[in-house]
CSV table of C-alpha atoms in Angstrom, one decimal:
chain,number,residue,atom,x,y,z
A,641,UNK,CA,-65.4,-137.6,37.4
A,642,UNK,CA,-68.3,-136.0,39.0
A,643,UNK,CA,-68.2,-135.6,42.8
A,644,UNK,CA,-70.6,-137.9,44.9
A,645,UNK,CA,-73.7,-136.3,45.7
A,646,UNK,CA,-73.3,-136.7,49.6
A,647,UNK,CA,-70.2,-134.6,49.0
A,648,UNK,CA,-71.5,-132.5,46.3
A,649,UNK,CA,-73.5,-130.8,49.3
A,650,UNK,CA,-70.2,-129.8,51.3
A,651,UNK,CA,-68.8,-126.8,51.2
A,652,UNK,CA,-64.9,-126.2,51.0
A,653,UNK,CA,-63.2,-126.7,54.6
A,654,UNK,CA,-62.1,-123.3,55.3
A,655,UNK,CA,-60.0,-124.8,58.4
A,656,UNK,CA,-58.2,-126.3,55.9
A,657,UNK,CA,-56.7,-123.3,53.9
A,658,UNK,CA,-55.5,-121.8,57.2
A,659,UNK,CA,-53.7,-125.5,58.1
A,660,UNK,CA,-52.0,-125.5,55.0
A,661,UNK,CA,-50.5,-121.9,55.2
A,662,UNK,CA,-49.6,-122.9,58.9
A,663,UNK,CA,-47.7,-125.9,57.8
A,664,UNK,CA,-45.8,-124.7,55.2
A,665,UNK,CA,-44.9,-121.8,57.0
A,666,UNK,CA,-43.9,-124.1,59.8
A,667,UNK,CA,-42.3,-125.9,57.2
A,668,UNK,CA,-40.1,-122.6,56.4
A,669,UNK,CA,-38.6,-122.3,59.7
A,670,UNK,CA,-41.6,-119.8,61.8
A,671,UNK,CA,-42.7,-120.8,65.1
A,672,UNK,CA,-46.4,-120.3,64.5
A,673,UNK,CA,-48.3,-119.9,68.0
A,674,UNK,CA,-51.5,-122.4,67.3
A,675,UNK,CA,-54.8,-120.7,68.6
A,676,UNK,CA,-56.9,-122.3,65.8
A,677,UNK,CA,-57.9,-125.8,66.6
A,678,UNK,CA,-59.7,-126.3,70.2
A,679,UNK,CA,-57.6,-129.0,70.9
A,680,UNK,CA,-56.7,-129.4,74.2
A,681,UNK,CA,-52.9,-129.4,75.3
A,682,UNK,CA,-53.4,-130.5,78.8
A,683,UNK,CA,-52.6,-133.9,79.5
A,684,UNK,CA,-55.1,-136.5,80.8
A,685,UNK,CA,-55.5,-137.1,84.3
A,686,UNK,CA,-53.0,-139.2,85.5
A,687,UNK,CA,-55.3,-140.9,87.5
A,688,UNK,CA,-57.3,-141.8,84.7
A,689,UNK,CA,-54.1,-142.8,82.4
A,690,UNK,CA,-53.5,-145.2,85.1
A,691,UNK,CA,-57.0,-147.0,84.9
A,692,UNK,CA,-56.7,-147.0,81.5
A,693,UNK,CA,-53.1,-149.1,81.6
A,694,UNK,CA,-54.1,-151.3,84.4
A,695,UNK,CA,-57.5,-152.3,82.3
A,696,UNK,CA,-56.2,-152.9,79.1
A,697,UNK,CA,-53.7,-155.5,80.7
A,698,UNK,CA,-56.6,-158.3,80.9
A,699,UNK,CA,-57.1,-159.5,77.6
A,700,UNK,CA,-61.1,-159.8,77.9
A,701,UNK,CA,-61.0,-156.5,77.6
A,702,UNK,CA,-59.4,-156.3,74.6
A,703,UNK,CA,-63.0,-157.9,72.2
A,704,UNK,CA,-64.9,-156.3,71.3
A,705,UNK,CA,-67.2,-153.6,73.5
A,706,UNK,CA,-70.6,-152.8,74.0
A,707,UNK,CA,-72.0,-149.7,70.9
A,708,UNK,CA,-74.3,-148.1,73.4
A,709,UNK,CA,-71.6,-147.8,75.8
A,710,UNK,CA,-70.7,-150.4,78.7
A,711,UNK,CA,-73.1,-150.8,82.0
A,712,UNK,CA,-70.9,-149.0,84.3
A,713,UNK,CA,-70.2,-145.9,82.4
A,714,UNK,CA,-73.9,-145.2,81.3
A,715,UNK,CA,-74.8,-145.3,84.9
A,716,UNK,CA,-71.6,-143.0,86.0
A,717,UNK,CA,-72.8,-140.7,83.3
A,718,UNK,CA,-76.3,-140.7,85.2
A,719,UNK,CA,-74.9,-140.2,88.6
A,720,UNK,CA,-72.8,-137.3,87.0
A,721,UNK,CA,-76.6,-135.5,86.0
A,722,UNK,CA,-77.8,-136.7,89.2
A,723,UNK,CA,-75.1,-134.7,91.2
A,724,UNK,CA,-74.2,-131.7,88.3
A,725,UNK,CA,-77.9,-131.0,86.9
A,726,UNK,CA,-80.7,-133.1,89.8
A,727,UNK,CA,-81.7,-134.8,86.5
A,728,UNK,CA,-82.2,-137.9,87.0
A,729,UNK,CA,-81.6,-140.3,84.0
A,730,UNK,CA,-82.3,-144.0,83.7
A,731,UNK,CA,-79.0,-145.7,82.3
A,732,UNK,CA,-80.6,-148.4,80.3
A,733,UNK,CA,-82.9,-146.5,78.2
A,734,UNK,CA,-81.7,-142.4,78.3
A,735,UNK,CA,-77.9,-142.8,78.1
A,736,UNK,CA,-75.6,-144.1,74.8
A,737,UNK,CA,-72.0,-143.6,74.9
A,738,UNK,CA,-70.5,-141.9,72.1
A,739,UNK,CA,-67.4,-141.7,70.0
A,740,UNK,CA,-67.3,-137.8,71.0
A,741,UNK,CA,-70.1,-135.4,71.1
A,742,UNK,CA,-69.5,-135.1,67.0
A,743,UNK,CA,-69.8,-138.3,66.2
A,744,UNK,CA,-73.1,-138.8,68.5
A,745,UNK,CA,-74.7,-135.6,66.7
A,746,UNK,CA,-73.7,-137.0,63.2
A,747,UNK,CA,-75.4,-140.3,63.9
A,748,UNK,CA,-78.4,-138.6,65.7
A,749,UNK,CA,-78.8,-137.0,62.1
A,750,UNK,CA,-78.7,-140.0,60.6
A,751,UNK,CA,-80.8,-141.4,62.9
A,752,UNK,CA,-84.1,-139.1,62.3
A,753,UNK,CA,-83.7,-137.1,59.3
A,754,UNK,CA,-85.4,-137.7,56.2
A,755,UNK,CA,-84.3,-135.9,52.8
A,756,UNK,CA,-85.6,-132.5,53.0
A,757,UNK,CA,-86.7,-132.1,56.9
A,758,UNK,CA,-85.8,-128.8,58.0
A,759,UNK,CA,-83.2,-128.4,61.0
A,760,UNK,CA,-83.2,-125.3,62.2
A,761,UNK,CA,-79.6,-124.6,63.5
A,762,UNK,CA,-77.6,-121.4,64.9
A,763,UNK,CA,-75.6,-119.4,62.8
A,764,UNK,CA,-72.7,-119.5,63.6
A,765,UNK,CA,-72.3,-122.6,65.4
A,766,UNK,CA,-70.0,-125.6,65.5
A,767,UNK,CA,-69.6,-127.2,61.5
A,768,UNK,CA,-71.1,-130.4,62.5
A,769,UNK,CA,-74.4,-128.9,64.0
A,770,UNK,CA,-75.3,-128.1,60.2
A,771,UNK,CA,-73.3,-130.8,57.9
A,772,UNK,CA,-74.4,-134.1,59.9
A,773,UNK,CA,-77.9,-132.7,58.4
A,774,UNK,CA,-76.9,-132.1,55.7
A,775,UNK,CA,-75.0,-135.1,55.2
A,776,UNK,CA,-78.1,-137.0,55.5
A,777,UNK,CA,-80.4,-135.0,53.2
A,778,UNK,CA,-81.6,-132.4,55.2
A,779,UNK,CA,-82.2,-128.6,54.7
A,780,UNK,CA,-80.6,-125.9,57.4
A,781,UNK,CA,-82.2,-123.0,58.0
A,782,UNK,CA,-80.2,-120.5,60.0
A,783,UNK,CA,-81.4,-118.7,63.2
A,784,UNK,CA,-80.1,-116.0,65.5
A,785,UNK,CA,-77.3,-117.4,68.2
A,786,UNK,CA,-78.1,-114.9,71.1
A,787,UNK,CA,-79.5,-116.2,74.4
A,788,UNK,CA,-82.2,-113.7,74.6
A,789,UNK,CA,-85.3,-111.9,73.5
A,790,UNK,CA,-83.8,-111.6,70.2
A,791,UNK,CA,-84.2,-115.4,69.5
A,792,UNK,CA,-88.0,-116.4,69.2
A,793,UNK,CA,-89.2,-114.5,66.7
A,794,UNK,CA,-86.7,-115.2,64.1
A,795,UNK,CA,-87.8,-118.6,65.5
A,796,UNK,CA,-91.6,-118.2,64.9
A,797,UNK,CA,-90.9,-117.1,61.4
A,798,UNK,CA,-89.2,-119.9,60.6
A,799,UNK,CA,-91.5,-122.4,61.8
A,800,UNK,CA,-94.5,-120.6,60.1
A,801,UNK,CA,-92.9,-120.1,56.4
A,802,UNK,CA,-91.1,-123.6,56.5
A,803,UNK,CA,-91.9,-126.4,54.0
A,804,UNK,CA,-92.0,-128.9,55.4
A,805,UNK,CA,-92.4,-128.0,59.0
A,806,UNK,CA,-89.0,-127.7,60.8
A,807,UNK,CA,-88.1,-131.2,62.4
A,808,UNK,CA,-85.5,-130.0,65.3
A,809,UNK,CA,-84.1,-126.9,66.9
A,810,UNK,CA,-80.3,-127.2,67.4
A,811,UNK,CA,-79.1,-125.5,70.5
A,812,UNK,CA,-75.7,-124.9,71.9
A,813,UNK,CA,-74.4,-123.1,75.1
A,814,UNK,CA,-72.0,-122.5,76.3
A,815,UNK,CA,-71.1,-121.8,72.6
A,816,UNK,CA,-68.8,-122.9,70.4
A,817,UNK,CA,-67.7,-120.6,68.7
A,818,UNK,CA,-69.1,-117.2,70.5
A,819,UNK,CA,-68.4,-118.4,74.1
A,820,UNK,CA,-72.3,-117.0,75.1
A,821,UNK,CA,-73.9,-118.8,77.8
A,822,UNK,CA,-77.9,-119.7,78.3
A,823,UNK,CA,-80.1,-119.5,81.4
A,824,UNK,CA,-82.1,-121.8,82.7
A,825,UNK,CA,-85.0,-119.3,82.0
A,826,UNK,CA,-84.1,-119.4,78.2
A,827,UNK,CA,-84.2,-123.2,78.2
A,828,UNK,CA,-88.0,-123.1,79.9
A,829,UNK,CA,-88.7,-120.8,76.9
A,830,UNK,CA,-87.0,-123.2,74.4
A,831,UNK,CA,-88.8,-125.9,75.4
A,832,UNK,CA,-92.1,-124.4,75.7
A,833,UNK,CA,-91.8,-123.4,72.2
A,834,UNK,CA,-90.9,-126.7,70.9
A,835,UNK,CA,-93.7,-128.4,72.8
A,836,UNK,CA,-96.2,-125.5,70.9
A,837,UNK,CA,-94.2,-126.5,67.4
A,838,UNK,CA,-93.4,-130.4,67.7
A,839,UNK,CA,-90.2,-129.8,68.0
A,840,UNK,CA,-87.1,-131.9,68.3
A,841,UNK,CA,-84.6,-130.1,70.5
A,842,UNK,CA,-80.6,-131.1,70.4
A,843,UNK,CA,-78.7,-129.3,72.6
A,844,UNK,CA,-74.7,-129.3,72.8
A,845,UNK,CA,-73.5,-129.1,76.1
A,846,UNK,CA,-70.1,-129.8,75.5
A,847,UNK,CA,-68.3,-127.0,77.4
A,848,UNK,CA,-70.5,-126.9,80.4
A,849,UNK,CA,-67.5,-127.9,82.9
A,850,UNK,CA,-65.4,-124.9,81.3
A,851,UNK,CA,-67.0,-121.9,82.9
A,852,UNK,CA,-65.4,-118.6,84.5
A,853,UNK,CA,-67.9,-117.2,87.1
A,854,UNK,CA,-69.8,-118.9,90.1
A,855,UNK,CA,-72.5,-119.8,87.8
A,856,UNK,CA,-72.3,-123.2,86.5
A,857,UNK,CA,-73.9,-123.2,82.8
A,858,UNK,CA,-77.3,-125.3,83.2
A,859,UNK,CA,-78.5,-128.0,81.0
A,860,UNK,CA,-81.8,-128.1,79.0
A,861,UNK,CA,-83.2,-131.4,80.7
A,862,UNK,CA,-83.0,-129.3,83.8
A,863,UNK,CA,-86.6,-127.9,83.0
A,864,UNK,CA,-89.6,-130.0,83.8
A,865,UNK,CA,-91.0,-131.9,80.7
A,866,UNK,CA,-87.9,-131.3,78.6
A,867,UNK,CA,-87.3,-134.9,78.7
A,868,UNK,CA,-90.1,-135.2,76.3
A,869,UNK,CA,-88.2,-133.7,73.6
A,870,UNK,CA,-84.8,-132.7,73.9
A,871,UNK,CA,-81.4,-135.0,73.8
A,872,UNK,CA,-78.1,-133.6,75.1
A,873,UNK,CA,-74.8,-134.0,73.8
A,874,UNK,CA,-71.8,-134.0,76.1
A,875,UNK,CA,-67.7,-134.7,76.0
A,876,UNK,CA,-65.2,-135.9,77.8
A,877,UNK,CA,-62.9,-133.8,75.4
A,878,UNK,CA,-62.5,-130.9,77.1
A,879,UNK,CA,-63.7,-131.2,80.7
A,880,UNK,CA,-61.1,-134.2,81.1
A,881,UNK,CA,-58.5,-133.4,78.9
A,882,UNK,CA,-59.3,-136.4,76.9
A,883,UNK,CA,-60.0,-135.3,73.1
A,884,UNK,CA,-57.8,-138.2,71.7
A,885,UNK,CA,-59.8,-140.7,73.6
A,886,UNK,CA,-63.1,-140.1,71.8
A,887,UNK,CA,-65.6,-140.1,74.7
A,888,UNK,CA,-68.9,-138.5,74.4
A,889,UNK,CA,-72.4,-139.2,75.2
A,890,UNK,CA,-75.8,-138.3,74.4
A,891,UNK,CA,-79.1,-138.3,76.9
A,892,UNK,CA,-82.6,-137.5,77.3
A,893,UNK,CA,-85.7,-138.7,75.2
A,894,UNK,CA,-85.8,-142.7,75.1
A,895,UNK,CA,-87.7,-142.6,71.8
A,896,UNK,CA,-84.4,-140.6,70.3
A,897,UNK,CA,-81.7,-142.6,72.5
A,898,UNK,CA,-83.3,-145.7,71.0
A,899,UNK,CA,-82.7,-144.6,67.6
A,900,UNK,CA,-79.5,-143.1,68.0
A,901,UNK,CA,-78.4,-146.7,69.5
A,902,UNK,CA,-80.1,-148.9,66.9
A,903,UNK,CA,-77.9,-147.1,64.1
A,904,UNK,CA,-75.0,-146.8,66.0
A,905,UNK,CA,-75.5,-150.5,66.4
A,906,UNK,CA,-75.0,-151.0,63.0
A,907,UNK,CA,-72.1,-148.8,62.5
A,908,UNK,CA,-69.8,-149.5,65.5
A,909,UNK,CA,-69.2,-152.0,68.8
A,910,UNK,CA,-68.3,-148.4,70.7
A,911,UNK,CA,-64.9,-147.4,72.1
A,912,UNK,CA,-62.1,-150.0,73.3
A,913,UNK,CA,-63.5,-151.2,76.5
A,914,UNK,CA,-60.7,-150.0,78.5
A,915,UNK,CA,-60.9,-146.4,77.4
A,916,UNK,CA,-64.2,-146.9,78.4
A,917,UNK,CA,-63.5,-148.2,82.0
A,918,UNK,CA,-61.2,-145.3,82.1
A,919,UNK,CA,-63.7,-142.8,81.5
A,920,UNK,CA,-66.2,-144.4,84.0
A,921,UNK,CA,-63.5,-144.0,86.4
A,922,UNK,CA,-62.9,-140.2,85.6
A,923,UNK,CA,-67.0,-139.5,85.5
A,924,UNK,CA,-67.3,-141.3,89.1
A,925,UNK,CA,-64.0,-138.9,90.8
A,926,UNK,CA,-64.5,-136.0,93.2
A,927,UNK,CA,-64.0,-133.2,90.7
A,928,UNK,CA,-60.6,-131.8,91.6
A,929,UNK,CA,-59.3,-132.5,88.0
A,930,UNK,CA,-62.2,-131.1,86.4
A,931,UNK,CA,-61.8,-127.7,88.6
A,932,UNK,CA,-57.8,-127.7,87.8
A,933,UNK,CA,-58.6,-128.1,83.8
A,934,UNK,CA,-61.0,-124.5,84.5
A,935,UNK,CA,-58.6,-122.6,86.5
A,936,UNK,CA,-55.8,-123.5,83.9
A,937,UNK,CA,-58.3,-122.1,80.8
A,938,UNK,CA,-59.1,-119.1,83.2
A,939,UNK,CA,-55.8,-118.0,83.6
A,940,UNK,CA,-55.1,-117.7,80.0
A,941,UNK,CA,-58.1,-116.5,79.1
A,942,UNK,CA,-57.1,-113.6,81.1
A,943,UNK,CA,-53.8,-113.1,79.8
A,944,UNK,CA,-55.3,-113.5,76.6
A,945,UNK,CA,-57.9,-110.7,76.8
A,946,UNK,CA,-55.2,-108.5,78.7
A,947,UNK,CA,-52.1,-108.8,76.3
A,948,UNK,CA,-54.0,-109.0,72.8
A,949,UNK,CA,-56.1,-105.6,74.6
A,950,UNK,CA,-52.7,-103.4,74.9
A,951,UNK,CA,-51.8,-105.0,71.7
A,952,UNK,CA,-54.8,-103.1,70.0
A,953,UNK,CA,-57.3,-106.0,69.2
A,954,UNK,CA,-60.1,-106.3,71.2
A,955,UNK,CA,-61.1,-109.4,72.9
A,956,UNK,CA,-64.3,-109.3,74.9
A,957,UNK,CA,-63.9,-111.9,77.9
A,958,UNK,CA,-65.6,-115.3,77.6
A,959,UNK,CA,-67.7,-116.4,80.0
A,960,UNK,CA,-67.4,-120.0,79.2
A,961,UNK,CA,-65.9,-122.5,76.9
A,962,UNK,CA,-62.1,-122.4,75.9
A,963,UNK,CA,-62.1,-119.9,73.4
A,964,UNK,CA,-62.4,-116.6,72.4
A,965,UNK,CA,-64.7,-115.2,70.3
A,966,UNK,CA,-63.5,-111.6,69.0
A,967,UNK,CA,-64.2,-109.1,66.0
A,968,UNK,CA,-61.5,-108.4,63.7
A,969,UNK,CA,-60.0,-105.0,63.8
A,970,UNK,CA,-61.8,-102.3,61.6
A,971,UNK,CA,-59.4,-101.7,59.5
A,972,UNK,CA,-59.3,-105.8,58.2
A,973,UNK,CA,-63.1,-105.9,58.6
A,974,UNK,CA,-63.0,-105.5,54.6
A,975,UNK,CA,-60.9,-108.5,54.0
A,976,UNK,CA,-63.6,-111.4,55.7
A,977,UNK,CA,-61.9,-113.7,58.3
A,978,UNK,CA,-60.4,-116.2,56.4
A,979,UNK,CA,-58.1,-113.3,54.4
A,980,UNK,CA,-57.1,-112.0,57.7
A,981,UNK,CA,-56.7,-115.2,59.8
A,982,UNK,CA,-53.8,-116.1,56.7
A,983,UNK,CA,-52.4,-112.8,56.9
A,984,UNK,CA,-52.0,-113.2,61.4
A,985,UNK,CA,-50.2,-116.7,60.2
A,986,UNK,CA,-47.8,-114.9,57.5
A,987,UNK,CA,-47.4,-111.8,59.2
A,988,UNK,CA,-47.7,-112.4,63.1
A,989,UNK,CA,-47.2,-116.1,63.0
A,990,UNK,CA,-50.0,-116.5,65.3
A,991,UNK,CA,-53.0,-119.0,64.1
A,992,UNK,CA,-56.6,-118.5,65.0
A,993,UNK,CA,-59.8,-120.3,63.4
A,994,UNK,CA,-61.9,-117.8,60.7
A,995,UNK,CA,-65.5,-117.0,61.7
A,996,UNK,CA,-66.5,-117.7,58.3
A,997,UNK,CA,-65.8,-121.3,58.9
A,998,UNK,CA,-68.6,-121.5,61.6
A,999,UNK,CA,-71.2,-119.8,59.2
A,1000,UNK,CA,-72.0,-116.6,57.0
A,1001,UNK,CA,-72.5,-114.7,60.2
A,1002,UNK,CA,-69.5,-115.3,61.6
A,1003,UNK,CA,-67.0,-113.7,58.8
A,1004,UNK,CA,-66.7,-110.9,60.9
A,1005,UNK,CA,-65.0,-112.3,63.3
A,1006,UNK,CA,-61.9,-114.9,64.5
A,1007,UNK,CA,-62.3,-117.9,67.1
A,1008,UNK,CA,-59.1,-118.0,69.5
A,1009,UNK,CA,-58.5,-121.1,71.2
A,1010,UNK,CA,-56.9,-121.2,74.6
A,1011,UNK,CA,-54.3,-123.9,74.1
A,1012,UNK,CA,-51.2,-122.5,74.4
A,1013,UNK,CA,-49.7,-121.7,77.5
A,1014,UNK,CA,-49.4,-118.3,79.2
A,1015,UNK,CA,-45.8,-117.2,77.4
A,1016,UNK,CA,-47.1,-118.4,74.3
A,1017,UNK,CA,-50.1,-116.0,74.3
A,1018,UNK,CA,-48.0,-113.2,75.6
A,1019,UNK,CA,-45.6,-114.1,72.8
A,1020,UNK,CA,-48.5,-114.1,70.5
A,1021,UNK,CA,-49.6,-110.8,71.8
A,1022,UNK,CA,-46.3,-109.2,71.1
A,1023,UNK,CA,-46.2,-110.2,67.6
A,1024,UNK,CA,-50.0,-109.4,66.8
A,1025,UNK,CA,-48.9,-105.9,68.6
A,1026,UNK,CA,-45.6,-105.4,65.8
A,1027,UNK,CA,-47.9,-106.4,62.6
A,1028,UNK,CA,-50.9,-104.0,63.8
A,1029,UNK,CA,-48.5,-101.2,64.2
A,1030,UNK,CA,-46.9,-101.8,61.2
A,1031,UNK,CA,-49.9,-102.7,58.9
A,1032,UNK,CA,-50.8,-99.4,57.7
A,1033,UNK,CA,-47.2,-98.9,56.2
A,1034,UNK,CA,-46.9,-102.9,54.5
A,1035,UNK,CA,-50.6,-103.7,54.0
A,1036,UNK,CA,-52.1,-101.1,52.2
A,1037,UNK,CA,-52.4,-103.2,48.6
A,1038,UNK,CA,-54.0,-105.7,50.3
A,1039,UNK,CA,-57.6,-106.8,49.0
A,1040,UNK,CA,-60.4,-109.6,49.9
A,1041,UNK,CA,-60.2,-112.7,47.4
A,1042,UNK,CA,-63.8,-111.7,47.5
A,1043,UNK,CA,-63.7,-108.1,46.2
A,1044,UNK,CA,-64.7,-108.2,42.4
A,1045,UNK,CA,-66.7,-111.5,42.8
């Protein structure tokens, strides 16, 4: 049968080629060393756990919840801007809860795209930034990821040989997957030039509590007037250790938080009320668990750029975000990152996510996550270090999938 169209216009999951060579290899005996998937291994604040268990005793809670997000935790989501950002947010109208920062992008999509509107989106960038889209009809067109002079004109050439007119700029620092961070001074240009364009802007803040120096990433709504076009995403994922939980939000433009809510309203009554009382009591504490969660992802970041560095593969330092965002050595550049993120799992048993996966110009390169502990990324180190050495003597038959296409 033929596929369905919506699905027709997704590509293969490369993730998912990687999973299955990790499973069965784990399946075979090998202790693979996971650095693929960002998903966190820190527990939950126990504080939060706690809330969690004494809420969901009382049966009221347990109908059904509010799709735009209970009172209390829009306004401690507002109080968190007000402290983190001075933006100041107005609960009712400029704050919906979300089932995670990907569902609240997929749903914005859904919410203001019409088939063929032009998103113009980062490449590489996070897989939902681009398929909610085009999910929902729309056309991507690809722009530069760096924070910098670099970005605009691609920009302006996109806006002045696109048909239609672009709709909405995606933007997301700190980045998944390339770890780069945005100033506040990049934003003012962003918006300026969305405000000359009629621009939507979307911006992904979801790592902006996982940073490494003493200068917190800033958020877009920081600059004045952005308000008038731009929405944020955020997550409770990683800055709580809460990625089971699905607890995400999205802010900013009431005309776009209305129409995110009215078709979330349609599709969902929100999360369980209780996870939700939770995460309003996690948003309103004094921020030591969100400073332990950083430290942790600092140290291994370090150990991770020290060990796989004596190990002979490169991994510049992140500034932000837990991962890592590294080029493949030379002498596998050939192969593209999906070839040689199998061979790490059959060779090295060490798992890391291909660039590929995150768009064409990524394929250069491999996303490491920082979710194992310290031994485990020393360990990992160690065996990346005995397959490098030993590559030149066992390897050199290997091709790309992709040479003679």
């Amino acid at each position: 049968m033929e596929e369905f169209h919506k699905v027709r216009r997704l590509p293969p999951y490369v993730f998912e080629q990687v999973n299955r060579l990790k499973a069965s290899a784990r399946a075979a005996g090998a202790d693979i060393i996971d650095l693929g998937m960002g998903n966190p291994d820190l527990p939950t604040p126990q504080a939060v756990v706690d809330k969690l268990c004494e809420v969901v005793q009382d049966p009221r809670t347990h109908r059904y919840s509010s799709s735009k997000g209970i009172p209390g935790l829009r306004r401690a989501q507002a109080a968190y801007y007000a402290r983190r950002f001075n933006v100041k947010l107005n609960p009712d109208t400029q704050v919906v809860a979300t089932l995670g920062s990907k569902e609240g992008f997929a749903n914005m999509a859904q919410a203001i795209t019409a088939p063929g509107d032009v998103i113009l989106c980062p490449d590489p960038t996070y897989p939902i930034h681009a398929f909610g889209f085009l999910m929902t009809g729309g056309v991507i067109r690809s722009i530069p990821i760096e924070p910098d002079e670099t970005f605009f004109p691609p920009l302006e050439r996109a806006v002045r040989h696109s048909i239609p007119k672009p709709l909405a700029l995606i933007i997301n620092y700190p980045s998944n997957p390339t770890a780069r961070v945005a100033s506040l001074d990049f934003y003012k240009d962003v918006i300026a030039f969305a405000k000359k364009h009629d621009l939507i802007v979307l911006s992904d803040l979801a790592y902006s509590e996982i940073y490494f120096d003493d200068t917190p990433p800033p958020s877009v709504l920081e600059v004045p007037g952005a308000m008038d076009v731009a929405v944020e995403f955020t997550s409770m994922s990683k800055t709580f250790s809460m990625p089971g939980w699905r607890m995400g939000f999205a802010v900013g433009n009431e005309r776009l938080i209305a129409a995110l809510a009215r078709v979330k309203s349609y599709l969902d009554y929100g999360a369980f009320t209780p996870i939700q009382v939770a995460a309003t009591h996690a948003l309103n504490g004094d921020g030591s668990d969100i400073a332990e969660v950083r430290n942790v992802y600092k140290r291994r970041r370090d150990v991770l750029v020290e060990s796989f560095g004596k190990a002979g593969f490169e991994v510049p330092p992140p500034a932000a975000t837990m991962f890592a965002w590294a080029r493949i050595p030379e002498k596998f550049r050939h192969l593209g990152s999906l070839e040689f993120s199998k061979l790490l799992v059959e060779k090295a048993d060490v798992a890391v996510a291909p660039g590929i996966g995150f768009g064409e110009q990524g394929d250069e390169y491999v996303r490491i996550a920082l979710v194992e502990n310290e031994h485990r990324i020393r360990q990992a180190a160690r065996n990346l270090k005995r397959f490098l050495s030993s590559a030149d003597d066992t390897l050199h038959n290997v091709i790309s999938l992709n040479a003679h296409r």
